[in-house]
Amino acid sequence: MTRVLDNEQSGIAGRRPVRLGPFSGVLRWRPLVALLGGLVVLLAAFVLNVGLGEYQISPPEVLNTLVGGGDRAQQIIIWELRLPRSLTGLLVGAALGLSGAIMQALARNPLASPDMLGITWGAGTAATLVIVLGGTAGSLAGTLANYGLPLVALAGGLITGIAVYALAYRRGVDSFRLVLVGVGVSALAGNATYWLLTVGDVTDASRAMVWLTGSLNARGWEHVIPVAIALVVLIPLTLIGTHVLGALQFDDDTVRGLGVRMDFSRGALLLASVALASIATAAAGPIQFVALATPQIALRVARTSRPPLLTSAVLGAALVVGSDVISRTAFGGMELPVGIITAILGAPYLIYLLVRRYREVRA
């Protein structure tokens, strides 16, 4: 049963506490409004994206078809062609936004994201290796290149994440050292990817470049299901760990004093973040800047002490789906990979963060 307590009972002036059975918390309107506003933007972008194409379908017709209405042609076009693509973008964006929020909260650094720590580059290097070998080596590599690319990318991202954590570990993981090691591993993985592209066949290198830019083209239900399962499993686990994430915002001595198993909690949350980023990259390629930008946008909109997880996931989904709408409509008959649009939108934001950080250090 839900009931609202008065401020004297909660002990927090100016904030409304809410109790639901044995659970209680503080109701803050601004983060809630930010989350609901993000959901409205996401729904609008999603419906618009599903209706776009050679056969235009209006938003009311899209909504009617999604609930079982519409004629036979609309049902085939939406359910078999356009819905898997839009759902893949939605889920990939949500996974990247959530992954970035966890990583930035753990590192207490707005520059910490799967992009900057080399997770997406690790997945890309593994996928490029298989694509290049698939064109020049035996049938095993060829089979992997056709059917096992997402699994290889997932494994590459996980191995890179574990390597970054292991290299940064010195009787614990310092957030600054984690970022430095991640940037170094990211540079190594990026150069390895470019080297593979230069030694591979031209056709294979072209295939790899299309994948490396991050694309939602030709995505089907086989791409939707793995990301959906990962989010169903990992989102509840990360939300359960939210209270630990709050404690990890303090310095290491304070965290130990609060009785939190610091290394275990940090390692588990970092593993969840790496898994989310790797699965998203395996489904659509490395879509840049989503994990970097959306947690900071959510932080400023919601005005919270750390990036809000759910709002970051919703804004990440809205950014990828909205970028897909732009990539399909803003360039005439040419359709750009969605990763190019997110990079164009995110690069100025990265420059802003670097300049802001530089000014903070100088002050």
CSV table of C-alpha atoms in Angstrom, one decimal:
chain,number,residue,atom,x,y,z
A,1,MET,CA,0.0,0.0,0.0
A,2,THR,CA,1.4,3.4,-1.0
A,3,ARG,CA,1.2,6.3,1.4
A,4,VAL,CA,2.8,9.7,1.6
A,5,LEU,CA,4.6,10.5,4.9
A,6,ASP,CA,5.0,14.0,6.2
A,7,ASN,CA,8.4,15.6,6.3
A,8,GLU,CA,8.8,15.1,10.1
A,9,GLN,CA,8.5,11.4,9.6
A,10,SER,CA,11.1,11.4,6.8
A,11,GLY,CA,13.5,13.8,8.4
A,12,ILE,CA,14.2,15.4,5.0
A,13,ALA,CA,12.9,18.9,4.7
A,14,GLY,CA,11.4,20.0,1.4
A,15,ARG,CA,11.2,16.4,-0.1
A,16,ARG,CA,8.1,14.2,-0.1
A,17,PRO,CA,8.8,10.6,1.2
A,18,VAL,CA,6.8,7.7,-0.1
A,19,ARG,CA,6.4,4.2,1.4
A,20,LEU,CA,5.4,1.1,-0.5
A,21,GLY,CA,5.0,-1.8,1.9
A,22,PRO,CA,8.4,-2.4,3.5
A,23,PHE,CA,10.1,0.0,1.0
A,24,SER,CA,10.4,3.7,1.4
A,25,GLY,CA,12.1,6.5,-0.5
A,26,VAL,CA,12.0,10.2,-1.3
A,27,LEU,CA,9.8,11.4,-4.2
A,28,ARG,CA,11.7,14.0,-6.3
A,29,TRP,CA,9.6,15.5,-9.1
A,30,ARG,CA,12.4,16.7,-11.4
A,31,PRO,CA,14.0,13.3,-12.1
A,32,LEU,CA,10.5,11.8,-12.6
A,33,VAL,CA,9.5,14.6,-15.1
A,34,ALA,CA,12.8,14.1,-16.9
A,35,LEU,CA,12.1,10.4,-17.2
A,36,LEU,CA,8.5,10.9,-18.5
A,37,GLY,CA,9.7,13.6,-20.9
A,38,GLY,CA,12.3,11.2,-22.3
A,39,LEU,CA,9.7,8.5,-22.8
A,40,VAL,CA,7.5,10.9,-24.7
A,41,VAL,CA,10.4,11.9,-27.0
A,42,LEU,CA,11.3,8.3,-27.5
A,43,LEU,CA,7.7,7.2,-28.4
A,44,ALA,CA,7.4,10.1,-30.9
A,45,ALA,CA,10.8,9.2,-32.6
A,46,PHE,CA,10.0,5.5,-32.6
A,47,VAL,CA,6.5,5.9,-34.3
A,48,LEU,CA,8.0,8.3,-36.8
A,49,ASN,CA,10.8,6.0,-37.7
A,50,VAL,CA,8.5,3.0,-38.1
A,51,GLY,CA,6.3,5.0,-40.5
A,52,LEU,CA,9.1,6.2,-42.7
A,53,GLY,CA,10.0,4.6,-46.0
A,54,GLU,CA,8.9,4.2,-49.7
A,55,TYR,CA,5.5,3.2,-48.4
A,56,GLN,CA,4.6,6.0,-46.0
A,57,ILE,CA,2.5,5.1,-43.0
A,58,SER,CA,1.1,7.9,-40.8
A,59,PRO,CA,1.7,7.8,-37.0
A,60,PRO,CA,-2.0,7.0,-36.2
A,61,GLU,CA,-1.9,4.1,-38.6
A,62,VAL,CA,1.4,2.9,-37.1
A,63,LEU,CA,-0.1,2.9,-33.6
A,64,ASN,CA,-3.2,1.1,-34.9
A,65,THR,CA,-1.2,-1.6,-36.6
A,66,LEU,CA,1.0,-2.1,-33.5
A,67,VAL,CA,-2.1,-2.9,-31.5
A,68,GLY,CA,-3.4,-5.4,-34.1
A,69,GLY,CA,-5.2,-3.2,-36.6
A,70,GLY,CA,-4.2,-2.0,-40.1
A,71,ASP,CA,-4.5,-3.8,-43.5
A,72,ARG,CA,-2.4,-6.8,-44.6
A,73,ALA,CA,0.3,-4.7,-46.3
A,74,GLN,CA,0.8,-2.4,-43.3
A,75,GLN,CA,1.1,-5.4,-41.0
A,76,ILE,CA,3.8,-7.0,-43.2
A,77,ILE,CA,5.7,-3.8,-43.7
A,78,ILE,CA,5.7,-2.9,-40.0
A,79,TRP,CA,6.0,-6.2,-38.3
A,80,GLU,CA,8.5,-7.9,-40.7
A,81,LEU,CA,10.5,-5.0,-42.0
A,82,ARG,CA,10.5,-1.8,-40.0
A,83,LEU,CA,9.7,-2.8,-36.4
A,84,PRO,CA,12.8,-5.0,-35.9
A,85,ARG,CA,15.1,-2.2,-37.1
A,86,SER,CA,13.5,0.4,-34.9
A,87,LEU,CA,13.4,-2.0,-31.9
A,88,THR,CA,17.1,-2.8,-32.4
A,89,GLY,CA,17.9,0.9,-32.4
A,90,LEU,CA,15.8,1.4,-29.2
A,91,LEU,CA,17.3,-1.5,-27.3
A,92,VAL,CA,20.9,-0.8,-28.4
A,93,GLY,CA,20.5,2.9,-27.4
A,94,ALA,CA,19.1,1.9,-24.0
A,95,ALA,CA,21.9,-0.5,-23.4
A,96,LEU,CA,24.6,2.0,-24.3
A,97,GLY,CA,23.0,4.8,-22.2
A,98,LEU,CA,22.7,2.5,-19.2
A,99,SER,CA,26.2,1.2,-19.7
A,100,GLY,CA,27.6,4.7,-19.8
A,101,ALA,CA,25.7,5.8,-16.7
A,102,ILE,CA,27.1,3.0,-14.7
A,103,MET,CA,30.6,3.5,-15.9
A,104,GLN,CA,30.6,7.2,-15.3
A,105,ALA,CA,29.1,6.8,-11.8
A,106,LEU,CA,31.8,4.2,-11.0
A,107,ALA,CA,34.7,6.2,-12.3
A,108,ARG,CA,33.2,9.6,-11.1
A,109,ASN,CA,34.4,10.9,-14.4
A,110,PRO,CA,32.1,12.2,-17.3
A,111,LEU,CA,34.7,11.1,-19.8
A,112,ALA,CA,34.4,7.4,-18.7
A,113,SER,CA,32.3,5.5,-21.2
A,114,PRO,CA,32.6,2.2,-23.2
A,115,ASP,CA,33.9,4.3,-26.1
A,116,MET,CA,36.7,5.9,-24.2
A,117,LEU,CA,37.7,2.7,-22.2
A,118,GLY,CA,38.1,0.6,-25.4
A,119,ILE,CA,35.1,-1.7,-24.9
A,120,THR,CA,33.5,-0.9,-28.3
A,121,TRP,CA,36.9,-0.8,-30.0
A,122,GLY,CA,37.7,-4.3,-28.5
A,123,ALA,CA,34.5,-5.6,-30.0
A,124,GLY,CA,35.2,-3.9,-33.3
A,125,THR,CA,38.7,-5.4,-33.5
A,126,ALA,CA,37.4,-8.9,-32.9
A,127,ALA,CA,34.7,-8.5,-35.5
A,128,THR,CA,37.2,-7.0,-38.0
A,129,LEU,CA,39.6,-9.9,-37.4
A,130,VAL,CA,36.9,-12.4,-38.3
A,131,ILE,CA,35.6,-10.5,-41.3
A,132,VAL,CA,39.2,-10.2,-42.7
A,133,LEU,CA,40.0,-13.8,-42.0
A,134,GLY,CA,36.7,-14.9,-43.4
A,135,GLY,CA,37.7,-13.7,-46.8
A,136,THR,CA,41.2,-15.2,-46.9
A,137,ALA,CA,41.2,-18.2,-44.6
A,138,GLY,CA,39.4,-21.5,-44.3
A,139,SER,CA,35.7,-22.4,-43.9
A,140,LEU,CA,35.7,-22.0,-40.2
A,141,ALA,CA,36.5,-18.3,-40.4
A,142,GLY,CA,34.1,-17.9,-43.3
A,143,THR,CA,31.2,-19.4,-41.2
A,144,LEU,CA,32.1,-17.2,-38.3
A,145,ALA,CA,32.1,-14.2,-40.6
A,146,ASN,CA,28.5,-15.0,-41.7
A,147,TYR,CA,26.8,-16.2,-38.6
A,148,GLY,CA,29.0,-15.7,-35.6
A,149,LEU,CA,30.0,-12.1,-35.9
A,150,PRO,CA,27.8,-10.8,-33.0
A,151,LEU,CA,29.1,-13.5,-30.7
A,152,VAL,CA,32.7,-12.7,-31.7
A,153,ALA,CA,32.1,-9.0,-31.1
A,154,LEU,CA,30.5,-9.8,-27.7
A,155,ALA,CA,33.5,-11.9,-26.7
A,156,GLY,CA,35.9,-9.1,-27.9
A,157,GLY,CA,34.2,-6.5,-25.8
A,158,LEU,CA,34.1,-8.7,-22.7
A,159,ILE,CA,37.8,-9.7,-23.0
A,160,THR,CA,38.7,-6.0,-23.4
A,161,GLY,CA,36.7,-5.0,-20.4
A,162,ILE,CA,38.3,-7.7,-18.2
A,163,ALA,CA,41.8,-6.7,-19.5
A,164,VAL,CA,41.2,-3.0,-18.7
A,165,TYR,CA,40.0,-3.9,-15.1
A,166,ALA,CA,42.9,-6.3,-14.6
A,167,LEU,CA,45.5,-3.8,-15.8
A,168,ALA,CA,44.0,-1.0,-13.6
A,169,TYR,CA,43.9,-3.2,-10.5
A,170,ARG,CA,46.5,-2.3,-7.8
A,171,ARG,CA,45.0,-3.4,-4.5
A,172,GLY,CA,41.8,-2.0,-5.8
A,173,VAL,CA,40.7,0.0,-8.8
A,174,ASP,CA,41.3,3.8,-8.8
A,175,SER,CA,38.9,5.6,-11.1
A,176,PHE,CA,41.6,7.9,-12.6
A,177,ARG,CA,43.9,4.9,-13.3
A,178,LEU,CA,40.9,3.0,-14.8
A,179,VAL,CA,40.3,5.8,-17.3
A,180,LEU,CA,44.0,6.1,-18.2
A,181,VAL,CA,44.3,2.4,-18.8
A,182,GLY,CA,41.1,2.4,-20.8
A,183,VAL,CA,42.3,5.1,-23.1
A,184,GLY,CA,45.5,3.2,-23.7
A,185,VAL,CA,43.7,0.0,-24.5
A,186,SER,CA,41.3,1.9,-26.7
A,187,ALA,CA,44.2,3.3,-28.7
A,188,LEU,CA,45.8,-0.1,-29.1
A,189,ALA,CA,42.6,-1.8,-30.2
A,190,GLY,CA,41.9,1.1,-32.7
A,191,ASN,CA,45.3,0.8,-34.3
A,192,ALA,CA,45.0,-3.0,-34.5
A,193,THR,CA,41.7,-2.5,-36.3
A,194,TYR,CA,43.1,-0.1,-38.8
A,195,TRP,CA,46.1,-2.5,-39.4
A,196,LEU,CA,43.7,-5.4,-40.1
A,197,LEU,CA,41.8,-3.2,-42.6
A,198,THR,CA,45.0,-2.4,-44.5
A,199,VAL,CA,46.2,-6.1,-44.8
A,200,GLY,CA,42.7,-7.5,-45.6
A,201,ASP,CA,41.0,-7.9,-49.0
A,202,VAL,CA,39.4,-4.7,-50.3
A,203,THR,CA,35.9,-6.3,-50.3
A,204,ASP,CA,36.4,-7.6,-46.7
A,205,ALA,CA,37.7,-4.2,-45.6
A,206,SER,CA,34.6,-2.5,-47.0
A,207,ARG,CA,32.4,-4.9,-45.2
A,208,ALA,CA,34.3,-4.2,-42.0
A,209,MET,CA,34.1,-0.5,-42.4
A,210,VAL,CA,30.3,-0.6,-42.8
A,211,TRP,CA,30.0,-2.6,-39.6
A,212,LEU,CA,32.5,-0.4,-37.7
A,213,THR,CA,30.5,2.8,-38.4
A,214,GLY,CA,27.5,1.3,-36.6
A,215,SER,CA,24.5,0.6,-38.8
A,216,LEU,CA,20.8,-0.5,-38.3
A,217,ASN,CA,20.4,-1.4,-41.9
A,218,ALA,CA,18.8,-4.9,-42.5
A,219,ARG,CA,18.4,-5.6,-38.8
A,220,GLY,CA,15.9,-8.3,-38.0
A,221,TRP,CA,14.3,-10.1,-35.0
A,222,GLU,CA,17.5,-12.1,-34.6
A,223,HIS,CA,19.2,-8.9,-33.6
A,224,VAL,CA,16.4,-7.7,-31.3
A,225,ILE,CA,16.0,-10.8,-29.2
A,226,PRO,CA,19.6,-11.0,-27.7
A,227,VAL,CA,19.7,-7.4,-26.7
A,228,ALA,CA,16.1,-7.6,-25.2
A,229,ILE,CA,17.1,-10.7,-23.1
A,230,ALA,CA,20.2,-8.9,-21.9
A,231,LEU,CA,18.3,-5.8,-20.8
A,232,VAL,CA,15.6,-7.9,-19.1
A,233,VAL,CA,18.3,-9.6,-17.0
A,234,LEU,CA,20.7,-6.7,-16.5
A,235,ILE,CA,18.4,-3.8,-15.8
A,236,PRO,CA,16.9,-5.3,-12.6
A,237,LEU,CA,20.4,-6.3,-11.4
A,238,THR,CA,21.8,-2.8,-12.0
A,239,LEU,CA,18.8,-1.2,-10.3
A,240,ILE,CA,19.2,-3.5,-7.3
A,241,GLY,CA,22.8,-2.3,-7.1
A,242,THR,CA,21.8,1.4,-7.2
A,243,HIS,CA,22.2,1.8,-3.5
A,244,VAL,CA,25.8,0.4,-3.7
A,245,LEU,CA,26.4,2.8,-6.6
A,246,GLY,CA,25.5,5.6,-4.3
A,247,ALA,CA,28.0,4.5,-1.7
A,248,LEU,CA,30.7,4.2,-4.3
A,249,GLN,CA,30.5,7.9,-5.0
A,250,PHE,CA,32.5,8.5,-1.8
A,251,ASP,CA,36.3,8.0,-1.4
A,252,ASP,CA,37.5,4.5,-0.8
A,253,ASP,CA,38.0,4.9,3.0
A,254,THR,CA,34.5,6.1,3.4
A,255,VAL,CA,33.1,3.3,1.3
A,256,ARG,CA,34.9,0.7,3.4
A,257,GLY,CA,33.6,2.5,6.6
A,258,LEU,CA,30.0,2.1,5.3
A,259,GLY,CA,30.6,-1.7,5.2
A,260,VAL,CA,30.3,-2.0,1.4
A,261,ARG,CA,32.4,-4.7,-0.3
A,262,MET,CA,34.0,-2.2,-2.5
A,263,ASP,CA,36.0,-4.3,-5.0
A,264,PHE,CA,33.3,-6.9,-5.4
A,265,SER,CA,30.6,-4.3,-5.9
A,266,ARG,CA,32.7,-2.2,-8.3
A,267,GLY,CA,33.7,-5.3,-10.3
A,268,ALA,CA,30.2,-6.6,-10.6
A,269,LEU,CA,28.7,-3.2,-11.7
A,270,LEU,CA,31.6,-2.8,-14.2
A,271,LEU,CA,31.0,-6.2,-15.6
A,272,ALA,CA,27.4,-5.4,-16.1
A,273,SER,CA,28.3,-2.2,-17.9
A,274,VAL,CA,30.8,-4.0,-20.1
A,275,ALA,CA,28.2,-6.7,-20.9
A,276,LEU,CA,25.6,-4.1,-21.9
A,277,ALA,CA,28.0,-2.2,-24.2
A,278,SER,CA,29.4,-5.4,-25.8
A,279,ILE,CA,25.9,-6.8,-26.5
A,280,ALA,CA,24.8,-3.5,-28.0
A,281,THR,CA,27.9,-3.4,-30.2
A,282,ALA,CA,27.4,-7.0,-31.3
A,283,ALA,CA,23.9,-6.1,-32.5
A,284,ALA,CA,24.6,-2.9,-34.4
A,285,GLY,CA,28.3,-2.2,-34.5
A,286,PRO,CA,30.1,0.5,-32.4
A,287,ILE,CA,27.6,3.4,-32.3
A,288,GLN,CA,29.8,6.2,-30.9
A,289,PHE,CA,29.1,8.9,-28.3
A,290,VAL,CA,25.7,7.5,-27.1
A,291,ALA,CA,27.2,6.0,-23.9
A,292,LEU,CA,29.3,9.2,-23.4
A,293,ALA,CA,26.7,11.9,-24.0
A,294,THR,CA,23.3,10.6,-22.7
A,295,PRO,CA,24.3,10.1,-19.0
A,296,GLN,CA,25.6,13.6,-18.8
A,297,ILE,CA,22.5,15.0,-20.6
A,298,ALA,CA,20.3,13.0,-18.1
A,299,LEU,CA,22.3,14.3,-15.2
A,300,ARG,CA,21.8,17.9,-16.2
A,301,VAL,CA,18.1,17.5,-17.0
A,302,ALA,CA,17.3,15.5,-13.8
A,303,ARG,CA,19.7,17.6,-11.7
A,304,THR,CA,20.9,14.5,-9.7
A,305,SER,CA,24.2,13.9,-8.0
A,306,ARG,CA,25.1,11.1,-10.5
A,307,PRO,CA,23.7,10.0,-13.9
A,308,PRO,CA,20.2,8.5,-13.4
A,309,LEU,CA,20.2,5.0,-14.8
A,310,LEU,CA,16.7,4.8,-16.2
A,311,THR,CA,16.7,8.3,-17.7
A,312,SER,CA,20.1,7.6,-19.3
A,313,ALA,CA,18.7,4.4,-20.9
A,314,VAL,CA,15.6,6.2,-22.2
A,315,LEU,CA,17.6,9.2,-23.6
A,316,GLY,CA,20.1,6.8,-25.1
A,317,ALA,CA,17.3,5.0,-26.9
A,318,ALA,CA,15.7,8.3,-28.1
A,319,LEU,CA,19.1,9.5,-29.4
A,320,VAL,CA,19.7,6.3,-31.5
A,321,VAL,CA,16.2,6.1,-32.9
A,322,GLY,CA,16.1,9.9,-33.5
A,323,SER,CA,19.5,9.7,-35.3
A,324,ASP,CA,18.1,6.8,-37.4
A,325,VAL,CA,15.3,9.1,-38.5
A,326,ILE,CA,17.8,11.8,-39.5
A,327,SER,CA,20.0,9.3,-41.4
A,328,ARG,CA,17.0,8.1,-43.4
A,329,THR,CA,15.5,11.5,-44.3
A,330,ALA,CA,18.1,14.3,-44.3
A,331,PHE,CA,20.2,13.2,-47.2
A,332,GLY,CA,17.7,12.6,-50.0
A,333,GLY,CA,17.9,9.1,-51.4
A,334,MET,CA,21.2,8.3,-49.6
A,335,GLU,CA,21.0,6.6,-46.2
A,336,LEU,CA,23.9,7.0,-43.8
A,337,PRO,CA,24.8,4.6,-41.0
A,338,VAL,CA,23.3,5.8,-37.8
A,339,GLY,CA,26.8,5.8,-36.1
A,340,ILE,CA,27.8,8.7,-38.4
A,341,ILE,CA,24.9,10.8,-37.2
A,342,THR,CA,25.6,10.1,-33.5
A,343,ALA,CA,29.2,10.9,-34.1
A,344,ILE,CA,28.3,14.2,-35.7
A,345,LEU,CA,26.0,15.0,-32.8
A,346,GLY,CA,28.3,13.7,-30.1
A,347,ALA,CA,31.7,15.1,-31.2
A,348,PRO,CA,30.9,18.7,-30.3
A,349,TYR,CA,29.7,17.5,-26.9
A,350,LEU,CA,33.0,15.7,-26.3
A,351,ILE,CA,34.9,18.9,-27.1
A,352,TYR,CA,32.6,20.8,-24.7
A,353,LEU,CA,33.4,18.3,-21.9
A,354,LEU,CA,37.1,18.5,-22.5
A,355,VAL,CA,37.1,22.3,-22.5
A,356,ARG,CA,34.9,22.4,-19.4
A,357,ARG,CA,37.2,19.9,-17.6
A,358,TYR,CA,40.3,21.9,-18.6
A,359,ARG,CA,38.7,25.1,-17.1
A,360,GLU,CA,37.8,23.2,-13.9
A,361,VAL,CA,41.4,22.0,-13.5
A,362,ARG,CA,42.8,25.5,-14.2
A,363,ALA,CA,40.4,27.1,-11.7
